[in-house]
Short mmCIF file of C-alpha atoms and ligand atoms in Angstrom, two decimals:
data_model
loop_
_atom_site.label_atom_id
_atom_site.label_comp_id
_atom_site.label_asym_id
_atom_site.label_seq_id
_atom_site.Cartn_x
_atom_site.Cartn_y
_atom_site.Cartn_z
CA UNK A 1215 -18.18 -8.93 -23.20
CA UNK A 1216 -20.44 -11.26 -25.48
CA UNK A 1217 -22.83 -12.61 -22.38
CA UNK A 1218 -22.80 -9.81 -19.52
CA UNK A 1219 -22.90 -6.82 -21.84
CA UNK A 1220 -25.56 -4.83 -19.13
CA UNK A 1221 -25.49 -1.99 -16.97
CA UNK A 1222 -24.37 -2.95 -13.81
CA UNK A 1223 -26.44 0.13 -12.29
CA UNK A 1224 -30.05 -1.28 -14.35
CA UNK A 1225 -32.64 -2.65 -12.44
CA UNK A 1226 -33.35 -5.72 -14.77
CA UNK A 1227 -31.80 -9.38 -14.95
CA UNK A 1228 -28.96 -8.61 -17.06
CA UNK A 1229 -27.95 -5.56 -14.92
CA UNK A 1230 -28.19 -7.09 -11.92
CA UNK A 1231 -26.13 -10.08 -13.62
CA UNK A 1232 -23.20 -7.33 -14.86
CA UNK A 1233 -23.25 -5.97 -10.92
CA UNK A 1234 -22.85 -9.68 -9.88
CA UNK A 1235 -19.77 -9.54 -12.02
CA UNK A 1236 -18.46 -6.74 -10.30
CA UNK A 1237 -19.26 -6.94 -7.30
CA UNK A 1238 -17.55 -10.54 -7.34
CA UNK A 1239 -14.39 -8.80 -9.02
CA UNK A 1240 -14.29 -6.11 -5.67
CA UNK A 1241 -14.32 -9.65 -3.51
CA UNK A 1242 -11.66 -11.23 -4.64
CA UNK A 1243 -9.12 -8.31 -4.96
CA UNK A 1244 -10.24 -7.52 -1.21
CA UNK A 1245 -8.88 -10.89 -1.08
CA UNK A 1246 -5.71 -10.01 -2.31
CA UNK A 1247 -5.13 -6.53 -0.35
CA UNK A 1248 -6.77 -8.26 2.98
CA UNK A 1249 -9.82 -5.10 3.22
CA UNK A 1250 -13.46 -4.72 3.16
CA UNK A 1251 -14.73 -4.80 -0.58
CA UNK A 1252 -16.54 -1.49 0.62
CA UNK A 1253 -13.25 0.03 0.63
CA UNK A 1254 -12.10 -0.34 -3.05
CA UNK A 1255 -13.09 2.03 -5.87
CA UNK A 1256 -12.38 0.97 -9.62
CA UNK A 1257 -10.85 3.51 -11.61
CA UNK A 1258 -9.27 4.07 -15.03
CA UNK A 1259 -5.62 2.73 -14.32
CA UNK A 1260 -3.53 3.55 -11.45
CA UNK A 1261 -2.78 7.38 -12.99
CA UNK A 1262 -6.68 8.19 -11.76
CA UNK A 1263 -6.52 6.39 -8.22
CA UNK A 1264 -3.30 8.84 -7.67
CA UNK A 1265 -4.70 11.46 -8.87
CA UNK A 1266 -7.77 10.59 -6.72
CA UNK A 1267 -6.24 9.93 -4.08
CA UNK A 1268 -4.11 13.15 -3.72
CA UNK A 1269 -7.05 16.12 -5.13
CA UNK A 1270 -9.75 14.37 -3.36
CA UNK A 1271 -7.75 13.46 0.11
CA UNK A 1272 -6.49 17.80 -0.44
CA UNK A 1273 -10.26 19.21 -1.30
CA UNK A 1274 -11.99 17.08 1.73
CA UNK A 1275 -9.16 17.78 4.46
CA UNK A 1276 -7.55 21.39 2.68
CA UNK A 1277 -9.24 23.57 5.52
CA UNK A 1278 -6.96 21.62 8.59
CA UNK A 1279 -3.90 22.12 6.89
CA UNK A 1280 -2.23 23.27 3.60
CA UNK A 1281 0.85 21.44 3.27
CA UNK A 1282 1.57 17.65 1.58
CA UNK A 1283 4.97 15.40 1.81
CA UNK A 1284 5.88 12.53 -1.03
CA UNK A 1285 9.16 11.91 -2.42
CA UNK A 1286 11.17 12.91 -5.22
CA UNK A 1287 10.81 9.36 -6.93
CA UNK A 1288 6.89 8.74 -7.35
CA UNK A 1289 5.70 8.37 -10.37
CA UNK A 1290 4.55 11.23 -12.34
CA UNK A 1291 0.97 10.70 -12.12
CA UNK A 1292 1.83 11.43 -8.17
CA UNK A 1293 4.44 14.33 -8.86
CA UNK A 1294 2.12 16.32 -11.29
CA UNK A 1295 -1.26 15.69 -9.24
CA UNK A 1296 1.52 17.55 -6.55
CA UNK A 1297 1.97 19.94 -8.90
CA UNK A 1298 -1.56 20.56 -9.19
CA UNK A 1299 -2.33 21.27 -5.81
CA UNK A 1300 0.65 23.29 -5.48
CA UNK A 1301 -1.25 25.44 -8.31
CA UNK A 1302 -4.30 25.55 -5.72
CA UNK A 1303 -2.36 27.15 -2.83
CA UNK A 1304 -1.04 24.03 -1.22
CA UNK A 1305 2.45 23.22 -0.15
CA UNK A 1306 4.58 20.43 -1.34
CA UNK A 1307 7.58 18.61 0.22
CA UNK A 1308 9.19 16.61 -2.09
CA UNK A 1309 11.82 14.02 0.14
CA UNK A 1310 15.47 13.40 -1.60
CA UNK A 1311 16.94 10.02 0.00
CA UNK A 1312 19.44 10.68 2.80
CA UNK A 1313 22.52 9.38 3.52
CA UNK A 1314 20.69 5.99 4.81
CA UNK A 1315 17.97 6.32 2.17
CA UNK A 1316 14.72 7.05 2.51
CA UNK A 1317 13.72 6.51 6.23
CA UNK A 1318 10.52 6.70 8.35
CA UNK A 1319 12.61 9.29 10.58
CA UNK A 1320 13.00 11.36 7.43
CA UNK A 1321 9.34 11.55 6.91
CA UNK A 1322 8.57 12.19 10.50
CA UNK A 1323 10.90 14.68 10.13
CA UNK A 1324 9.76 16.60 7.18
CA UNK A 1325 5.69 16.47 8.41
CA UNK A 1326 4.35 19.00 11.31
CA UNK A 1327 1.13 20.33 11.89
CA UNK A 1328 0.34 21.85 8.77
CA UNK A 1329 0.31 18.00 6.95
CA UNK A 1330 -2.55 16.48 6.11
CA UNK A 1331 -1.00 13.92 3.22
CA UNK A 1332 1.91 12.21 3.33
CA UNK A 1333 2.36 9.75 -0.36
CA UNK A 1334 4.61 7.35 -0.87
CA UNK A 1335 5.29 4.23 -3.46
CA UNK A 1336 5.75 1.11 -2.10
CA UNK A 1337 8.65 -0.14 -5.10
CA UNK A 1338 9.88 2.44 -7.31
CA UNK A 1339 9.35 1.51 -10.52
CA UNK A 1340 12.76 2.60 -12.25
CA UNK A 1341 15.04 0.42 -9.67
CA UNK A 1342 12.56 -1.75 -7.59
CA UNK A 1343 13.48 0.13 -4.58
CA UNK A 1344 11.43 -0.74 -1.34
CA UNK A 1345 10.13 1.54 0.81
CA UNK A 1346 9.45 0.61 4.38
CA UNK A 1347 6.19 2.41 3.97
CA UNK A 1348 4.13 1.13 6.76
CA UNK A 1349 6.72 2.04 9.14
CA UNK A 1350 6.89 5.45 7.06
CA UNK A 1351 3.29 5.62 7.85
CA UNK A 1352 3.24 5.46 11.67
CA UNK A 1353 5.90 7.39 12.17
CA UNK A 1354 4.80 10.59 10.74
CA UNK A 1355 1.03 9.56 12.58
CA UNK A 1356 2.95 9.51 15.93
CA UNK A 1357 3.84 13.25 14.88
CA UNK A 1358 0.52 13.96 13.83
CA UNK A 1359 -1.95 11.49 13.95
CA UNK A 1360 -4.70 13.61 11.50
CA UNK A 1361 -1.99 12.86 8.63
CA UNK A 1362 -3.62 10.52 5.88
CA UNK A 1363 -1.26 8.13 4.21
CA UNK A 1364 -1.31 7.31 0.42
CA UNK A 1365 0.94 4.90 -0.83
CA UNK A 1366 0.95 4.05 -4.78
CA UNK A 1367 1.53 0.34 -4.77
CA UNK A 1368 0.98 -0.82 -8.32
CA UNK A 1369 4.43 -1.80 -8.78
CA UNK A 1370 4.31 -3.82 -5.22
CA UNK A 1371 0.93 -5.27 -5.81
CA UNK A 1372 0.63 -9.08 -6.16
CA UNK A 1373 4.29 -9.19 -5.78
CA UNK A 1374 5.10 -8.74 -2.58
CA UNK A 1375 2.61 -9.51 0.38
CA UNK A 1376 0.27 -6.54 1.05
CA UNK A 1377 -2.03 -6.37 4.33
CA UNK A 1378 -4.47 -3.64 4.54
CA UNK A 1379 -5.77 -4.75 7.81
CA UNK A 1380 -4.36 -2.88 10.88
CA UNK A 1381 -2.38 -1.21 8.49
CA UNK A 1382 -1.11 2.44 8.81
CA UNK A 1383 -2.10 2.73 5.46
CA UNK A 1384 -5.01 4.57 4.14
CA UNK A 1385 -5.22 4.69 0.86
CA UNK A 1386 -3.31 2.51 -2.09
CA UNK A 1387 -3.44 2.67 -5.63
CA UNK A 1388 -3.34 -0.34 -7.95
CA UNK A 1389 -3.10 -1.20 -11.56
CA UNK A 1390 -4.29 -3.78 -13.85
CA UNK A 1391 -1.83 -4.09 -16.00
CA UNK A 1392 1.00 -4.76 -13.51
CA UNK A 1393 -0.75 -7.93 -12.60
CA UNK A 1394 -1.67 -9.43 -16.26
CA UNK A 1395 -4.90 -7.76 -15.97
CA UNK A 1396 -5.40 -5.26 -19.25
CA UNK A 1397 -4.92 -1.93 -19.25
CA UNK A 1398 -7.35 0.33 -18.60
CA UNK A 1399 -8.71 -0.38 -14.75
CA UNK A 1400 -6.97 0.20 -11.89
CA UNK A 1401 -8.53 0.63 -8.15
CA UNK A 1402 -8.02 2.70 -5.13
CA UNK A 1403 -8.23 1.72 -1.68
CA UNK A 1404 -9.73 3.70 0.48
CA UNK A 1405 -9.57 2.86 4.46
CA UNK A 1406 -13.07 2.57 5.98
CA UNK A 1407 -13.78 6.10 8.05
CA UNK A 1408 -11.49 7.98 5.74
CA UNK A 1409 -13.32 10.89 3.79
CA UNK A 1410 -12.14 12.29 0.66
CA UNK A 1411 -14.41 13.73 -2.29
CA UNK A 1412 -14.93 12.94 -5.29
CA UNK A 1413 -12.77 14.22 -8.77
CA UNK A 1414 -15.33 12.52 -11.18
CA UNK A 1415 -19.04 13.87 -11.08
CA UNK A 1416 -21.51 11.99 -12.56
CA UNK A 1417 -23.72 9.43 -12.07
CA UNK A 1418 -22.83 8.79 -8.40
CA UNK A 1419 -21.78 5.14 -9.09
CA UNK A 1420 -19.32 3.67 -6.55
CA UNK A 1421 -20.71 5.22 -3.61
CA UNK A 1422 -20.64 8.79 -5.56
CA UNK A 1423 -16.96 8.81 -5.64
CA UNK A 1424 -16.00 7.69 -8.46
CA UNK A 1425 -19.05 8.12 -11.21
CA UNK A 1426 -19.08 6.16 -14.60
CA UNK A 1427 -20.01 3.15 -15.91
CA UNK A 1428 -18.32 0.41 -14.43
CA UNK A 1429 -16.08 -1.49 -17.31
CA UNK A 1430 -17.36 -4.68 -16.41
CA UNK A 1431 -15.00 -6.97 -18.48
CA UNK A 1432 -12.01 -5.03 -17.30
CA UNK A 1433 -12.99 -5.10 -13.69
CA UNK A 1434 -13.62 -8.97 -14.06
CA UNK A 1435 -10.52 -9.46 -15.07
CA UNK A 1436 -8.67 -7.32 -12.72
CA UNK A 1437 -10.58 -9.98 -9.82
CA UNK A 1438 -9.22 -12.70 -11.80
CA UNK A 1439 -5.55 -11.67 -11.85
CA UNK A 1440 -5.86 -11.32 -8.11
CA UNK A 1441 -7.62 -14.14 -7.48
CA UNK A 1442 -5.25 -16.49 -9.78
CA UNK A 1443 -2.11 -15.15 -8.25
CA UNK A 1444 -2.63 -14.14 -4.19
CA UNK A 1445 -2.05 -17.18 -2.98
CA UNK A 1446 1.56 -17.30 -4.88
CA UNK A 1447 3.17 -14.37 -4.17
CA UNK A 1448 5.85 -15.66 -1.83
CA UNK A 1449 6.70 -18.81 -4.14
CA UNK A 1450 6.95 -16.04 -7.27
CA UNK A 1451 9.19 -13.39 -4.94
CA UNK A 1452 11.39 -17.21 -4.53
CA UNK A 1453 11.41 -17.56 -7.90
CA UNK A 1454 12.07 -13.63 -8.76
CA UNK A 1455 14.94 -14.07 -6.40
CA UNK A 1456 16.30 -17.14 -8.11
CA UNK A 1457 15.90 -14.74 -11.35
CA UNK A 1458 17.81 -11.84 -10.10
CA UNK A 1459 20.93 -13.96 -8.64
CA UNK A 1460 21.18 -15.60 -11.65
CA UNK A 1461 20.67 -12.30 -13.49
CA UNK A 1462 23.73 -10.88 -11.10
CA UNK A 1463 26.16 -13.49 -11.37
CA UNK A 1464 25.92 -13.71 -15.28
CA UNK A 1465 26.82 -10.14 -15.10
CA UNK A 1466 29.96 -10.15 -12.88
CA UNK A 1467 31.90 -11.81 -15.91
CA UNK A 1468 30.13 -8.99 -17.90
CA UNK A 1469 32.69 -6.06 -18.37
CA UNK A 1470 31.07 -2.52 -18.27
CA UNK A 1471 28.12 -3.62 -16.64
CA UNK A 1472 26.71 -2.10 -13.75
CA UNK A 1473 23.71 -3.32 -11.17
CA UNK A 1474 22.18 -0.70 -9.59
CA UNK A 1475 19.51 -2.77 -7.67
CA UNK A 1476 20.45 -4.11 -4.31
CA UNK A 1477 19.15 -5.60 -1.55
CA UNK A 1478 17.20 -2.80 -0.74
CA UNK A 1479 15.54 -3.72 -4.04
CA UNK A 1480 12.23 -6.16 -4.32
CA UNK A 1481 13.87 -8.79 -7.43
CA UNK A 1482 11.50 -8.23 -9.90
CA UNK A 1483 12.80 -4.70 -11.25
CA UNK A 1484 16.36 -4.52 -11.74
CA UNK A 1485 18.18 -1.36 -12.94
CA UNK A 1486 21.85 -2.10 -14.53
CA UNK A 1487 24.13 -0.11 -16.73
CA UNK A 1488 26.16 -1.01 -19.35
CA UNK A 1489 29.65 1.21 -19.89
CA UNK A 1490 29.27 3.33 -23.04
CA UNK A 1491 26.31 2.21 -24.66
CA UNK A 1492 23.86 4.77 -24.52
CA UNK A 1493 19.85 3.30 -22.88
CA UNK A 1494 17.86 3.66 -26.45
CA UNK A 1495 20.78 2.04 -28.21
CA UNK A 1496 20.88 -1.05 -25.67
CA UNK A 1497 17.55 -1.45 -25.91
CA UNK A 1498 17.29 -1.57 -29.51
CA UNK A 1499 19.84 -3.90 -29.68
CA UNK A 1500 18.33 -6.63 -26.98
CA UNK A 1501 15.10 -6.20 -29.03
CA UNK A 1502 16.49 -7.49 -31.95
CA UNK A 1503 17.44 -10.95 -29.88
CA UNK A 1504 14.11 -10.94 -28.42
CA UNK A 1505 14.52 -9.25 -24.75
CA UNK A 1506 12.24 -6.49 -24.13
CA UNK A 1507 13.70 -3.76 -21.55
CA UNK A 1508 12.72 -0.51 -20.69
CA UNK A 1509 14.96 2.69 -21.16
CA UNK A 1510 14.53 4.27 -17.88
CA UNK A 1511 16.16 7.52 -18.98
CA UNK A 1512 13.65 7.76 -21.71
CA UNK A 1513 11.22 10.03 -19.57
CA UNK A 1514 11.31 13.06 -22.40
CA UNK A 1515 13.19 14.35 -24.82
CA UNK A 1516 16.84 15.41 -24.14
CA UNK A 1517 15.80 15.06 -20.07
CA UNK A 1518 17.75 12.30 -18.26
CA UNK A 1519 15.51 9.91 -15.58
CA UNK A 1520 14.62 12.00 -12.70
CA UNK A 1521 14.44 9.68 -10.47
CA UNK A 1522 17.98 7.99 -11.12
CA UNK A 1523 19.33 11.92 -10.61
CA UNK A 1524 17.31 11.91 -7.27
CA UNK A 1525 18.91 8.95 -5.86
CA UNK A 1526 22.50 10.27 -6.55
CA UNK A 1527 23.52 8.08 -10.32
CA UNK A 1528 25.61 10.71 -12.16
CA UNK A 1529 23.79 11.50 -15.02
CA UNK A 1530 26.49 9.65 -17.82
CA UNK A 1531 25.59 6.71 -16.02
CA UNK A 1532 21.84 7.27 -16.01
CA UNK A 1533 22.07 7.34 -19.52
CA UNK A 1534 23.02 4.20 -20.12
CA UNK A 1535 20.39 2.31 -17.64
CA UNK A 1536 18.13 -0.03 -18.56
CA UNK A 1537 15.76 -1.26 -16.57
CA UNK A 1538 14.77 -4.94 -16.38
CA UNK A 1539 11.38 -6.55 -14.95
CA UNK A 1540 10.49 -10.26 -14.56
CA UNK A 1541 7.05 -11.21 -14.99
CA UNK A 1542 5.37 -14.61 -14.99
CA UNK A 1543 6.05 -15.88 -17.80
CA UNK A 1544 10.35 -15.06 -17.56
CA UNK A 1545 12.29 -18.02 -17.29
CA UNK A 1546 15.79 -18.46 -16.54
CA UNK A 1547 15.93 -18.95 -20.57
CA UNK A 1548 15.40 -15.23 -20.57
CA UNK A 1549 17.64 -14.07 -17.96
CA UNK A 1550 20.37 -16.03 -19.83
CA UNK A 1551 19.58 -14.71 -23.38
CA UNK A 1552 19.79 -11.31 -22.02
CA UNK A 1553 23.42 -12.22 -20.27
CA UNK A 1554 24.29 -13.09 -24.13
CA UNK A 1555 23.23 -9.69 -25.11
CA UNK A 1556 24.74 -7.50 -22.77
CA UNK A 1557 28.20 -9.54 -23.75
CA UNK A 1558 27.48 -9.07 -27.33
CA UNK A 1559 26.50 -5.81 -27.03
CA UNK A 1560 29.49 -4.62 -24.57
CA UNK A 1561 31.75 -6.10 -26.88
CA UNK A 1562 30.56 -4.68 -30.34
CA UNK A 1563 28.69 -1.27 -28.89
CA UNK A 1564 30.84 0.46 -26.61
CA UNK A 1565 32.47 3.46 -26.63
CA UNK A 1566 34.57 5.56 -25.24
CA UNK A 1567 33.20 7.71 -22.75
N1 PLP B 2946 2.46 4.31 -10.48
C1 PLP B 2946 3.49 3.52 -10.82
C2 PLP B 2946 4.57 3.25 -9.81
C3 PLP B 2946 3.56 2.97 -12.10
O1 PLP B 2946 4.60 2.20 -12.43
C4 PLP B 2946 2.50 3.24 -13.02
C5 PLP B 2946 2.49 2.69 -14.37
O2 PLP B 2946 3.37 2.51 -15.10
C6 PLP B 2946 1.47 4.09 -12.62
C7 PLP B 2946 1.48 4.60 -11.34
C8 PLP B 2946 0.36 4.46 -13.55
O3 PLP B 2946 -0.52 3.40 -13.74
P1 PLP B 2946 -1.56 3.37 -14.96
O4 PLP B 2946 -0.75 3.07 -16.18
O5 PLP B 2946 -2.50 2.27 -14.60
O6 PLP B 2946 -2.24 4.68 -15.02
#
């Protein structure tokens, strides 16, 4: 910010300097995501590489077919860009888990010749549920192998292993500020050979597909993060795991309390309940001892979490879920004072149901 402060599209010294910068940045997250650097476009945040992803993949590819597949549980800058192009003619399946959860069967069941996008997350980011996406993604290619597959991965990024190369993947949104990067920049992945068209018109920077000044500072530290922390992802997932056990057994002796995160479930999100003490209340209450949760019920007013109704949680219990995330910087320290405050809690907020 106080050194690099040019353009990185002008011709002189300190331009060329700022597109050193970037261009650097694009390196080292193709790094982390194991692609081309000529396949990633920085955006505004993970809400604009969705939203990308989805319009741009629909208005390059909307002549071949009309209709697009995600699931019930993406995040809602994926459900409304679906709503969007359900506004512009096209049709939208939306996938509810079956009785084994979501499966790639499932998905190459739902998409036929009339599919040209298929999106799905990689971890859900209300219960840290994992979806088995590149085996999502070649099944519904076997069914139709002109299918493009978009997978929203911020919540999976830098936290569990990611290999874009020979993936079925196409395209995979990421976010800064998942990672310790700040808010603000995000970046889309976009498989070489894949077209889609631009959303953003402008300047024609990033290869004309996503114009705007680049946010230099922001981008640089978005390569940082990923350089600084792709080479530890399996010792943090150890360490995650460690966090989540310890997390789990604290809560057994715990009465009321609920886990909803299983196996199925990567260890840094965990979703848990606690009997008759209502989300907003719980999380007011662990704030005041210094543990920071999220209400994941809290999506607007008077509407219970969508996503917790999609995967079956009657909605009593959904109001009372909290959802937990370890980052790198929780200890065990942390996982222990929020133990105390779940007992505390249970024992002076409950009520009656
Ligand atoms: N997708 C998922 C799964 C998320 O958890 C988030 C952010 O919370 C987003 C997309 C949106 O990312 P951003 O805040 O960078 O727009």
């Amino acid at each position: 910010m106080e050194t690099e402060y040019g353009n990185p599209s002008s011709l002189h010294r300190m331009g060329f300097q700022a597109e050193r910068t970037v261009e650097l940045a694009r390196k080292r997250l193709a790094a982390a995501l194991f692609c081309e650097p000529s396949e990633l476009y920085f955006t505004s945040g993970a809400t604009e590489a969705n939203n990308l992803a989805l319009l741009g993949c629909a208005a390059a590819h909307g002549r071949r077919g009309r209709t697009v597949v995600t699931t019930a549980v993406e995040h809602p800058s994926v459900l409304e860009a679906a709503k969007e192009l359900e506004r512009q003619g096209f049709t939208v399946k939306r996938l509810l888990p079956g009785p084994d959860g979501y499966t790639p069967e499932q998905f190459a069941g739902a998409v036929d010749e009339d599919t040209i996008l298929v999106s799905c997350m990689l971890v859900n980011n209300e219960t840290g549920l994992v979806f088995p996406v590149e085996e999502i993604a070649r099944a519904v290619k076997r069914r139709n192998p002109g299918i493009f597959f978009h997978c929203d991965g911020v919540q999976g990024f830098l936290k569990l292993p990611l290999r874009m190369r020979g993936s079925a993947v196409d395209m995979l949104s990421i976010s800064g500020h998942k990672v310790r990067a700040p808010k603000g920049v995000g970046a889309l992945y976009i498989k070489k050979g894949v077209r889609i068209l631009p959303r953003t018109f402008g300047g024609g920077q990033q290869q004309g597909l996503r114009s705007g000044t680049e946010p230099v500072p922001l981008i640089a530290a978005l390569g940082a993060a990923a350089e600084v922390q792709r080479g530890r992802i399996l010792e943090e997932l150890d360490r995650y795991r460690e966090l989540k056990a310890r997390l789990l057994s604290a809560c057994e002796g715990i009465e009321g309390v609920t886990v909803r995160s299983g196996e199925d479930c990567a260890p840094h999100i965990v979703s848990l309940s606690l009997l008759g003490v209502r989300s907003e209340v719980l999380l007011h209450f662990l704030e005041g001892r210094g543990v920071y949760v999220s209400s994941g019920s809290a999506c607007s007013k008077g509407r219970g979490s969508y996503v917790l109704e999609a995967l079956g949680v009657p909605r009593l219990d959904a109001d009372e879920t909290v959802r937990v995330s370890f980052g790198a910087e929780t200890g065990p320290e942390a996982v222990d004072a929020l133990a105390a405050g779940l007992r505390e809690a249970g024992a002076s907020l409950a009520r009656q149901r």
